[in-house]
Each structure stands twice: as C-alpha cells, then as structure tokens.
Tab-separated table of C-alpha atoms in Angstrom:
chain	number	residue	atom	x	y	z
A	1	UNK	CA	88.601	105.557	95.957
A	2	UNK	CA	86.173	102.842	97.313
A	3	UNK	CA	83.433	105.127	98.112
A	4	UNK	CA	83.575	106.999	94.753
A	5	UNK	CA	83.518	103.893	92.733
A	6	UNK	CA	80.930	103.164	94.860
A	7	UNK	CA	78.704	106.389	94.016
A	8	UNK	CA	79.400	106.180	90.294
A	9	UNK	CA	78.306	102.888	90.316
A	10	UNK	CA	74.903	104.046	92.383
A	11	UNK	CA	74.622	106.988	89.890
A	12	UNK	CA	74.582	105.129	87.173
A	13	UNK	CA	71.857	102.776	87.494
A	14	UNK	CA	69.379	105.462	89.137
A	15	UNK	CA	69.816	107.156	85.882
A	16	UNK	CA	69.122	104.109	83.768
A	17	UNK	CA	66.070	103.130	85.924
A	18	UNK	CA	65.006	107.227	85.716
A	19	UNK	CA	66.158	107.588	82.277
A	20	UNK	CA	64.242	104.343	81.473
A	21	UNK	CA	60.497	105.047	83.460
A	22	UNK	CA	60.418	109.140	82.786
A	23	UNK	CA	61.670	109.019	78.831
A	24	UNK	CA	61.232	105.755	77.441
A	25	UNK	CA	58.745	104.287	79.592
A	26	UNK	CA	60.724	101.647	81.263
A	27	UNK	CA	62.691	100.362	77.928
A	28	UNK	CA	63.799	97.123	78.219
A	29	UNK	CA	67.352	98.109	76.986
A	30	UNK	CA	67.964	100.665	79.803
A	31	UNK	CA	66.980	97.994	82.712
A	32	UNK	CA	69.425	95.807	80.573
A	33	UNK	CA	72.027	98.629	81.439
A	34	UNK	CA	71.014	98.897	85.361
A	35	UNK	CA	72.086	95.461	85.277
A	36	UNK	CA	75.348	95.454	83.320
A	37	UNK	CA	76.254	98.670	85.704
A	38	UNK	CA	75.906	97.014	88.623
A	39	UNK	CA	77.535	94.106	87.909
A	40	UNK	CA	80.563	96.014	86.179
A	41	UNK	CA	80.958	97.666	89.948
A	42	UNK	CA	80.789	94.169	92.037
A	43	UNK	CA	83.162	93.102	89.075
A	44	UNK	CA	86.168	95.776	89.274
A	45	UNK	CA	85.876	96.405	92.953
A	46	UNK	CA	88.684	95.062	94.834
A	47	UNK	CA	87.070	94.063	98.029
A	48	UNK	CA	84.214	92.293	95.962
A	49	UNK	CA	87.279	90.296	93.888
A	50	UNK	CA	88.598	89.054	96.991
A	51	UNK	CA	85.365	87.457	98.025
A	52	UNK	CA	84.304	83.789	97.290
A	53	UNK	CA	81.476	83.876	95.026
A	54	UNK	CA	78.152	82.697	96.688
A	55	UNK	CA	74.956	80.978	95.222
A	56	UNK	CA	73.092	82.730	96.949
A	57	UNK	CA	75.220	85.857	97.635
A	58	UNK	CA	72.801	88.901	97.223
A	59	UNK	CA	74.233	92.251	97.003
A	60	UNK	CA	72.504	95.799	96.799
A	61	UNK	CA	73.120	99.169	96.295
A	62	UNK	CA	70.821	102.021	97.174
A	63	UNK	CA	69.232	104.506	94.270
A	64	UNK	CA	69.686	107.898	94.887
A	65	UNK	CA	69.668	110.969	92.526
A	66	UNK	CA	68.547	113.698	90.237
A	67	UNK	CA	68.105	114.164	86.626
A	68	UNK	CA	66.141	116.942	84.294
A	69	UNK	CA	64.267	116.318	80.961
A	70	UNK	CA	61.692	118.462	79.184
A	71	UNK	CA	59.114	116.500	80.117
A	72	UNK	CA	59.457	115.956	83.569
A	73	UNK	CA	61.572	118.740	84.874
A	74	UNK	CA	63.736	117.934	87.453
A	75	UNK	CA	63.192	114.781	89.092
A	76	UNK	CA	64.421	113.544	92.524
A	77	UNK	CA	64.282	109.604	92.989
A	78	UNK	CA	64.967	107.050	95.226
A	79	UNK	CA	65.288	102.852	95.319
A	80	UNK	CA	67.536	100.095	94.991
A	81	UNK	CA	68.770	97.543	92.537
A	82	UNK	CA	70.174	94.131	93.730
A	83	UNK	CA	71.878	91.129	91.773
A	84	UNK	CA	72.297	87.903	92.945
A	85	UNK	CA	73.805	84.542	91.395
A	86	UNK	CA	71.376	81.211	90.118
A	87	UNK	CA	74.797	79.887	89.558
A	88	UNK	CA	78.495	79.419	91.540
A	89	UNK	CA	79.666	79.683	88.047
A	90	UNK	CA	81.260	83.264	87.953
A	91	UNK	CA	81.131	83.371	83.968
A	92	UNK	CA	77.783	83.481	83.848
A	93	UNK	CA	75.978	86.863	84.094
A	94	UNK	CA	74.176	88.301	87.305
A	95	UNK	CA	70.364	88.156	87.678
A	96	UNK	CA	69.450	91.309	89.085
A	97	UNK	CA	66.478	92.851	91.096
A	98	UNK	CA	65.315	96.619	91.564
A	99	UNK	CA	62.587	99.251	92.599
A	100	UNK	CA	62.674	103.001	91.671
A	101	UNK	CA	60.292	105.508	92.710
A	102	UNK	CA	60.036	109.597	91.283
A	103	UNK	CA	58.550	112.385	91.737
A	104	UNK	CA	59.479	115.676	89.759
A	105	UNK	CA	58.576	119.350	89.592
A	106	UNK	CA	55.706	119.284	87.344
A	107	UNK	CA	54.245	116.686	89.681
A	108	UNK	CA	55.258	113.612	87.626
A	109	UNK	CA	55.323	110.404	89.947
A	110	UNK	CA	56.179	106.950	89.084
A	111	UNK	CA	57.275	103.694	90.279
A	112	UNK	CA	58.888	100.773	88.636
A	113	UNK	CA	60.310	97.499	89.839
A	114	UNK	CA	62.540	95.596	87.399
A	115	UNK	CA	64.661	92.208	86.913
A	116	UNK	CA	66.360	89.440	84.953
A	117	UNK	CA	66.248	85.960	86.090
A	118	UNK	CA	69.083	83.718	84.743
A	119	UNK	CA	68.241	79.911	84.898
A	120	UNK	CA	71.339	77.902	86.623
A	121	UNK	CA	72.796	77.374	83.166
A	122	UNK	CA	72.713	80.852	82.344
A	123	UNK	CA	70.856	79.602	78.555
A	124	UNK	CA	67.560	80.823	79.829
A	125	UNK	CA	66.569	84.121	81.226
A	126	UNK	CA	63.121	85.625	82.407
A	127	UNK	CA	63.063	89.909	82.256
A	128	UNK	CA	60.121	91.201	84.156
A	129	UNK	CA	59.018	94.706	85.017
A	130	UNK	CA	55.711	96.558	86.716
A	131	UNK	CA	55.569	99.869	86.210
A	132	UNK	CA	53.070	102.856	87.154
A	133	UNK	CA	53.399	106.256	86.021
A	134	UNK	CA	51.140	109.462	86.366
A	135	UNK	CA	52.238	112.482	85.092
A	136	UNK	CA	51.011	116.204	83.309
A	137	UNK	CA	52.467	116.232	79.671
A	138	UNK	CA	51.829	118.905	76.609
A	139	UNK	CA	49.230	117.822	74.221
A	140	UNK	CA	49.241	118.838	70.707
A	141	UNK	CA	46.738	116.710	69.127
A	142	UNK	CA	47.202	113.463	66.382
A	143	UNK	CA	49.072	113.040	63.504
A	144	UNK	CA	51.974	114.718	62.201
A	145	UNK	CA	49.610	117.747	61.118
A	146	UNK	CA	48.126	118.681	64.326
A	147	UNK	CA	52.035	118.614	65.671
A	148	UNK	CA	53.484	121.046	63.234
A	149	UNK	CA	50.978	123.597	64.854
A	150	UNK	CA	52.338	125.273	67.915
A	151	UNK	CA	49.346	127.213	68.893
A	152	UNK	CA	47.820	123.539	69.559
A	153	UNK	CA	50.366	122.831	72.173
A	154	UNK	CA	47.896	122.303	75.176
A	155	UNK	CA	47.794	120.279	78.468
A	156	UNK	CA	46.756	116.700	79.592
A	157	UNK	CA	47.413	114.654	82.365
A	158	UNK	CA	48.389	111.102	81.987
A	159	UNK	CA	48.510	107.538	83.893
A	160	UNK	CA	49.642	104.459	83.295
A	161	UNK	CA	50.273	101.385	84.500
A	162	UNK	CA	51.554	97.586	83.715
A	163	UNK	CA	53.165	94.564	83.800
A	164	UNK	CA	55.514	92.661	81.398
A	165	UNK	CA	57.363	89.513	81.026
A	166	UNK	CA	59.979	87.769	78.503
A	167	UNK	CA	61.017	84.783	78.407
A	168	UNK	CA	63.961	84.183	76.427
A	169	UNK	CA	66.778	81.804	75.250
A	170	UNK	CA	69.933	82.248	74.818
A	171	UNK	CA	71.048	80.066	71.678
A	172	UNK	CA	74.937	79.934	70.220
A	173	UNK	CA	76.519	82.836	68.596
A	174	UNK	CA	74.512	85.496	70.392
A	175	UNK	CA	70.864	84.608	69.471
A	176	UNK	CA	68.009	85.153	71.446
A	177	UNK	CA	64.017	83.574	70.670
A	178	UNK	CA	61.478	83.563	72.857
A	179	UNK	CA	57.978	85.144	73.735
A	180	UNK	CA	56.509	87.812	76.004
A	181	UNK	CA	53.286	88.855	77.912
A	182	UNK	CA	51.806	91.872	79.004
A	183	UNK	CA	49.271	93.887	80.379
A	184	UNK	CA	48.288	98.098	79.937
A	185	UNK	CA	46.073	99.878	81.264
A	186	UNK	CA	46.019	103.834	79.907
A	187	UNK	CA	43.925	106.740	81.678
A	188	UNK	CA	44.064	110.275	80.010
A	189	UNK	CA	41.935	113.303	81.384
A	190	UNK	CA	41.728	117.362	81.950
A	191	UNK	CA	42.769	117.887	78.458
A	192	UNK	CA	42.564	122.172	78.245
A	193	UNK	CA	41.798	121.345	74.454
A	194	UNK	CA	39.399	118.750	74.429
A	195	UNK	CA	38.217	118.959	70.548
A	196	UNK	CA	41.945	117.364	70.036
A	197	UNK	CA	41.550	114.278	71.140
A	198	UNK	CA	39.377	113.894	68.285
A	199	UNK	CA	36.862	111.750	70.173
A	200	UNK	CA	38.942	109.070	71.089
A	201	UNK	CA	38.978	106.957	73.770
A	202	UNK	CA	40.223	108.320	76.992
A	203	UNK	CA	40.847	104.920	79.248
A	204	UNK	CA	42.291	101.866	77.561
A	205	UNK	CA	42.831	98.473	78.718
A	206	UNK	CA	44.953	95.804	76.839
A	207	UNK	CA	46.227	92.443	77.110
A	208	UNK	CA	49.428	91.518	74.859
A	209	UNK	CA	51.414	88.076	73.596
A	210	UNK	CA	54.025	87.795	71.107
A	211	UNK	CA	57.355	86.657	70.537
A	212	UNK	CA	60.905	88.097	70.435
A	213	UNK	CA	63.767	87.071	68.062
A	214	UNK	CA	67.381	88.658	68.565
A	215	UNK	CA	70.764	88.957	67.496
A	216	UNK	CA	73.241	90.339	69.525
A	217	UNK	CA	77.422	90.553	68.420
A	218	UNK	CA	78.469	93.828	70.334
A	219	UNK	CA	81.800	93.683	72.410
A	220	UNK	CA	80.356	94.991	75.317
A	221	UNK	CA	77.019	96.675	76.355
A	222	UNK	CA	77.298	99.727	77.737
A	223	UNK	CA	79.593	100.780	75.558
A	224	UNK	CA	79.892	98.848	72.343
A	225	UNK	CA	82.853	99.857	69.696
A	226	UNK	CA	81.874	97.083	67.149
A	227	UNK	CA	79.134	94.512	66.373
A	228	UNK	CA	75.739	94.549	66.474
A	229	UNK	CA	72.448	94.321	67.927
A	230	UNK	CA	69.157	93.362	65.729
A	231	UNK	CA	65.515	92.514	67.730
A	232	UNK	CA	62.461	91.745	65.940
A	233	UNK	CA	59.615	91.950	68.245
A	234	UNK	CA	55.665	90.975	66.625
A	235	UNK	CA	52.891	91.352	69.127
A	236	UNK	CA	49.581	91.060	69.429
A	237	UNK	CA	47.234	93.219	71.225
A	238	UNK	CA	43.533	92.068	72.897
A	239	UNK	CA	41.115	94.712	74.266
A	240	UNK	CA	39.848	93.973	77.703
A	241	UNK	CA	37.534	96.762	77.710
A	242	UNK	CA	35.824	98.727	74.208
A	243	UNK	CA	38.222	99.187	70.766
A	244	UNK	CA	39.128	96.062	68.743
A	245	UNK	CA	42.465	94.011	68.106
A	246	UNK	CA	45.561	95.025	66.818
A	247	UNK	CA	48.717	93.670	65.828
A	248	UNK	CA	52.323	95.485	66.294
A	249	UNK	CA	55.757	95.210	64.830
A	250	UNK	CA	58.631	96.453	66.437
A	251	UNK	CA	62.295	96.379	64.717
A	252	UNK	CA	65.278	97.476	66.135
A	253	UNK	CA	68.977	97.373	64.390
A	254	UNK	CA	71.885	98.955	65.781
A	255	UNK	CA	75.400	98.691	64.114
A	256	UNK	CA	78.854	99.517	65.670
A	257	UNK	CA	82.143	100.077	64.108
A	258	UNK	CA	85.205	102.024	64.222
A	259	UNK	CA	86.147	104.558	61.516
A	260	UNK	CA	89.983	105.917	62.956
A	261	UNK	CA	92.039	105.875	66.052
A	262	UNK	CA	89.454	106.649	68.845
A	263	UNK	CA	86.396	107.286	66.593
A	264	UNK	CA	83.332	104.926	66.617
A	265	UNK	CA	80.007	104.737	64.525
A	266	UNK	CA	76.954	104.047	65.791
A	267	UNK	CA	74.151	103.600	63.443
A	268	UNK	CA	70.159	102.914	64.570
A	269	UNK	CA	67.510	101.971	62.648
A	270	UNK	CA	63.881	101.377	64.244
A	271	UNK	CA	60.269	100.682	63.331
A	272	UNK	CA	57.166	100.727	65.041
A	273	UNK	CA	54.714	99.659	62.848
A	274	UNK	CA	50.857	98.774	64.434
A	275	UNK	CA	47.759	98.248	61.868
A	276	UNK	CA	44.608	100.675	62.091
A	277	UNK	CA	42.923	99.173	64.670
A	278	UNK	CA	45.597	100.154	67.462
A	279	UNK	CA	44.321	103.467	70.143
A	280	UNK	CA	46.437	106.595	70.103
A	281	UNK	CA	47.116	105.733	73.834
A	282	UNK	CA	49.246	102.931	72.299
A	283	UNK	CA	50.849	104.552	69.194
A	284	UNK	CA	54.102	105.276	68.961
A	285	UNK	CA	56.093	108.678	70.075
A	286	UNK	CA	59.089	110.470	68.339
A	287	UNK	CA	60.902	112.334	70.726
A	288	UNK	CA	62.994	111.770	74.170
A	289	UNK	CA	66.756	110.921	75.030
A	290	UNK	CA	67.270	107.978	72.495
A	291	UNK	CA	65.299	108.801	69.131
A	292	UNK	CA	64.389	111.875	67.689
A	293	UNK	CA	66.262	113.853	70.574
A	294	UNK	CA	65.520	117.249	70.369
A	295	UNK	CA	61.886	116.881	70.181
A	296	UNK	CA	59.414	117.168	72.965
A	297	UNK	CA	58.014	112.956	73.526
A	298	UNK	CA	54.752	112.828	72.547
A	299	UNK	CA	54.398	115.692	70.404
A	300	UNK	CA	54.506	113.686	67.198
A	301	UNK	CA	53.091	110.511	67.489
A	302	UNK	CA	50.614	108.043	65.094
A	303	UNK	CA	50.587	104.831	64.679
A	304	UNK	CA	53.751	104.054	62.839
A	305	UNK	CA	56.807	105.408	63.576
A	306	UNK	CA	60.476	104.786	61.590
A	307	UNK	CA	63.792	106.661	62.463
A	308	UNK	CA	67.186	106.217	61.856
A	309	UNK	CA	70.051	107.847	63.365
A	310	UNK	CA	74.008	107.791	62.824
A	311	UNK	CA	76.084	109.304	65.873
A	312	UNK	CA	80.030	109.579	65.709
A	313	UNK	CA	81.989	109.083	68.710
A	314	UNK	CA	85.106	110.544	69.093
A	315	UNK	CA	87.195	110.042	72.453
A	316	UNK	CA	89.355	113.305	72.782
A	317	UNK	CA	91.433	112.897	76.092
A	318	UNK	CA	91.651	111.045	78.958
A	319	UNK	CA	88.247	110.080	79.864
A	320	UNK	CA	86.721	112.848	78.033
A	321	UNK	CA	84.982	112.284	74.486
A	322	UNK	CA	82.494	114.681	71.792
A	323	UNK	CA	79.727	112.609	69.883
A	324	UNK	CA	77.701	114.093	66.769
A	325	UNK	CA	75.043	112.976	65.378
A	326	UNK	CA	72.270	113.420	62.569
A	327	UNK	CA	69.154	111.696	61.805
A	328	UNK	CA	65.509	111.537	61.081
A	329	UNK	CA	62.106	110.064	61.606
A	330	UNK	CA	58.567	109.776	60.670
A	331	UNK	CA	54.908	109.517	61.693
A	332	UNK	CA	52.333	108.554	59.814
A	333	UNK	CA	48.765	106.988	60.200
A	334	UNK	CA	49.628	104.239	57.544
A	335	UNK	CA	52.045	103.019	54.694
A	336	UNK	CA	49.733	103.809	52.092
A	337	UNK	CA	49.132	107.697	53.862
A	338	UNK	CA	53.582	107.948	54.433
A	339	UNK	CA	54.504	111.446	53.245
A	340	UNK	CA	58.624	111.968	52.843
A	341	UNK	CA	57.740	115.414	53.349
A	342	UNK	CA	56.254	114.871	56.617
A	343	UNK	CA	59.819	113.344	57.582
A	344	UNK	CA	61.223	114.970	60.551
A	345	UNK	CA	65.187	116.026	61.359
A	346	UNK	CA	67.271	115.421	64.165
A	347	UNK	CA	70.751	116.199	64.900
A	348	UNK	CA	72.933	117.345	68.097
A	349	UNK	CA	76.130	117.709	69.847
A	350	UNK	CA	77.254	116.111	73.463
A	351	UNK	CA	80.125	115.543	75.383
A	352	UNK	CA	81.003	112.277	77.439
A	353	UNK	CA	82.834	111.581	80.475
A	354	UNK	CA	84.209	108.013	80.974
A	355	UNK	CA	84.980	106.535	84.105
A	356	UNK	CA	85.786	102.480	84.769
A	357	UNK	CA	83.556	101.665	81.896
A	358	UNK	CA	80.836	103.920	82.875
A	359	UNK	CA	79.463	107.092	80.685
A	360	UNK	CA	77.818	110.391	81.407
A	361	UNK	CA	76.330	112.465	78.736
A	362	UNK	CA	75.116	115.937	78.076
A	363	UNK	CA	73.771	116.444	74.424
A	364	UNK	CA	72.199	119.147	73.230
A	365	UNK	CA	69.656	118.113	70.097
A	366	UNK	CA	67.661	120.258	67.557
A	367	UNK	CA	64.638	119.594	65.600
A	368	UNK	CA	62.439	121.814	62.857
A	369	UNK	CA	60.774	124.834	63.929
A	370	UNK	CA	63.408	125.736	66.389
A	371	UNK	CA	62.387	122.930	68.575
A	372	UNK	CA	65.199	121.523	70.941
A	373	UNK	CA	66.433	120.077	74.090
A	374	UNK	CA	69.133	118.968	76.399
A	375	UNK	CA	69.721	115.863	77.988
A	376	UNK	CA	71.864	114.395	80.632
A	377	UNK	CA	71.977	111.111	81.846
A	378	UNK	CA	74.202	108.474	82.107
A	379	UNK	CA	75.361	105.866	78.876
A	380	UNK	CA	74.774	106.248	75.225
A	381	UNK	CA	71.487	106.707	73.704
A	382	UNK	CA	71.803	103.535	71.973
C-alpha cells in the first residue's frame, strides 16, 4: 500500500505539471495543484506522520508519465517536484520546488521549472515559473471567421519561452493582493498558409507588470464541494522589440456548492480582455482541458475571450463519480465588434476516479461543427 500511494501521488503531479505546460501553458492554478498533491501524500502517509517535522526537511518525488491531448499527441515526460518547510510550524503550507521536461509524438518539447515560496510566517508567498516550449500546432488563421472555416486548418510551428513571478499576501479571510512580473518572448514560422497570418508579426518580445487581487473561500483545493475562488488580474504589457503597448484584464470566478446527497456544482466564469494594441501571439485561446473543452486550443482565438461553464458532479459509488457539463464562450476583436452569434458551445461527459483525495478524469467534450475531443488527466478542470 506504501508504494501505490506512493505512485498516485507521483502520477498526479506529472499530470498537473504536463497538463499545465502542454494545454494551458503552465497555468498558475495547475502548479498550485502539483503542490497541494504533493503535500496531501507527505500528509496521509504513515511513515511521513511519524517523522518530526524539519525546517529544513526537503523531500522529493520523481515525475514520471504519459498523457494524450489533441494537440500534442501522446506525450512521455520526466522530472521532479520537491517541497520543503520555511517554517517548523506544521500548519502552515509547504513551499514547493519542481522541473518537468516533454517531448511528444508530433515532436512537441518543453521544459518548465516551477515553485511557491512561503515566508516563515506563511502571510507571504512568492510563485515563480520559467518555462520553454516548442511545438507544431494547426493554424487556422484570426478571428472567429477565419476559424469557422475548416479548409483553412493549416500548419505552423511554434516557440516560446519565459519567466514569471508573483508576489503575494495572504490577508484574513482568504484574500490575496499583490503584484507580478514577467517576461515573453514568441517565435512563429513555416506556416503552410502564409497569407493567414495576415501580415503580422512573426517574433514578439514583451516585458509585463501588474498586480493580482484574490479571493479564495473553497474547502479544499483539489477538490472543492463549496466556496469560492474570484482573481482579478490587470497587467500591463511593454514591447522590447517592434508593436506598441497594451494593457490586459484577466477575471476569473469560480463558485462551488452542493445541490443533493453526493452532487456538487461547479460554476466558471472568465475574461480575457486586452485593448487593440496587443499581437495575436499574445491573444487569448478558446479551447484545451479547462475552457471550451472540446475544441482544438488555438483554433479560435482574438483578443478577447469570455466563457462560462457549469459542470455537475455526481459521486456514484465508492470512489467512482460522472460529471456533466455545458457551457460557452466567445472571441472577438473588440466590445464594440462582440457578435452573440459568433458565441461558441461547449458541453461533455466524464467519469472520475477518487483515490485519498486525488482525481483522475476522462471527459469526452463536443463543440459546433462536429468538433470534439477527449481528455484525461488528473483533477478537475476547474
């Protein structure tokens, strides 16, 4: 029983680091979840209870694993994420430490390294990441338009590469203000279509500051039943190379609650909203394994993006559960050019398997135009 707690526990967090660099570019809420994974494990395992917590006690486990998306194909990876304590205080929560690299069957490669820093108090926290990504994607052009057209679907190759930090703190009753920094640099080439890109810029280089105000009331964060989890990010973008300025909003609100005996509802609302000056190599992308699933990511994208979704949770047996959901989303080029017809729909079916707090998911999602997709991974999508 040691050993398999101690490969569901490795599992997990290679699929949150892969889930987080192949589908969401390294989201900040999945390395949140490599974290909370690992420390769930050192938390339930006997032998680690029985151990006198450490300052300075560093622990690891290795990354091992394999996962498929759409847009990556199968993809074998390999790394390690660590935690450690800033504090002998045991209530506080682990900082944590990690590097992932992956390499797939359409040639996709990538490498991230990840981590939260708690101060000794535990009141304020640093989350870092550098990431670097190169992989051949499906092109269909820009806009919502040029999307809807399936012979556009073409080919590109992509690569990117950055660094980010937040710096946060942790106020009373679950709130979170602080600011962030970052740097991206974006290289696109051998487009089989050319004339889609539109003339656009190919390479981009960017510089960003802003700040970060949260609210956070969930029971638990892998798998929340109730409560809920509201982020207001407001950035601001400087060119290091070509293009102008541009300024980005990002909202995210997720609510939790439970309906009957076993049943929860999750709702998600998000917005991505950048004004006209921002590059299509910086635009937001409907699509992937937490918005808009069902859709290829990257096929719709422009430079504002707002989706909602409601999923229903139903635990069945045992550790077995079904989830359904329904949403939709929208790109457009700006709020005076939004078109409700334009809006796209997303809805799915999956099945979950539980095990000491841990999930694993298979959903199956559907978009317009017979587009669709299936996922698996490990937690929910939000």
């Amino acid at each position: 029983m040691r050993s398999v707690g101690r490969i569901v526990a490795v599992l997990t967090a290679v699929m949150a680091v892969a889930l987080s660099g192949a589908a969401q570019d390294y989201d900040s809420a999945y390395v949140a979840r490599v974290r909370d994974s690992v420390e769930m494990y050192y938390r339930t395992h006997p032998a680690q209870r029985a151990k006198r917590p450490s300052r300075c006690d560093f622990k690891a486990l290795p990354l091992y694993g394999v996962l498929y998306t759409q847009e990556t194909q199968f993809t074998a990876m390999g790394g390690f994420v660590g935690t450690y304590r800033t504090s002998a205080d045991t209530l506080l929560p682990l900082s944590s430490v990690g590097a992932t690299a992956m390499l797939s069957t359409n040639l996709s490669a990538a490498a991230v390294v990840t981590g939260t820093w708690y101060s000794p108090g535990g009141h304020f926290m640093i989350d870092y990441k550098a990431r670097f990504l190169y992989s051949p994607r499906s092109f269909w052009g820009l806009g919502y338009a040029c999307a809807s057209d399936n012979a556009n679907r073409s080919s590109f190759t992509a690569m990117r590469a950055g660094v980010r930090a937040d710096f946060l703190y942790s106020g009373v009753s679950g709130m979170r203000i602080g600011a962030m920094a970052a740097y991206d640099y974006y290289s696109a080439g051998n487009f089989s279509s050319p004339w889609l890109i539109d003339g656009c810029p190919l390479t981009t280089h960017y510089a960003s500051v802003g700040f970060i105000v949260s609210y956070d009331s969930r029971d638990e964060m892998l798998s929340p039943s109730r409560g809920m989890f509201v982020e207001l990010e407001q950035s601001a973008n400087i060119p290091l190379s070509g293009n102008g300025p541009f300024y980005r909003a990002e909202v995210t609100a997720d609510f939790y609650a439970g309906l009957w005996r076993g049943c929860v509802m999750a709702v998600d609302l998000y917005g991505n909203l950048s004004t006209c000056g921002s590059p299509w190599t910086m635009w937001p992308d409907a699509g992937g394994d937490v918005r808009m699933r069902g859709y290829y990511q990257g096929r719709y994208r422009d430079r504002n993006l707002l989706s909602v979704q409601l999923e229903l949770r139903q635990h069945i047996y045992g550790c077995h559960g079904v989830v359904a959901w329904g949403g939709a989303g929208n790109v457009f080029p700006s709020t005076r050019r939004f078109d409700i017809k334009n809006t796209l729909p997303t809805y799915g079916a999956g099945y979950r398997l539980s095990f000491a707090g841990l999930v694993f998911r298979l959903d199956a999602g559907f978009g317009i135009r017979g587009q669709w997709a299936v996922i698996a991974g490990f937690n929910h999508s939000f």
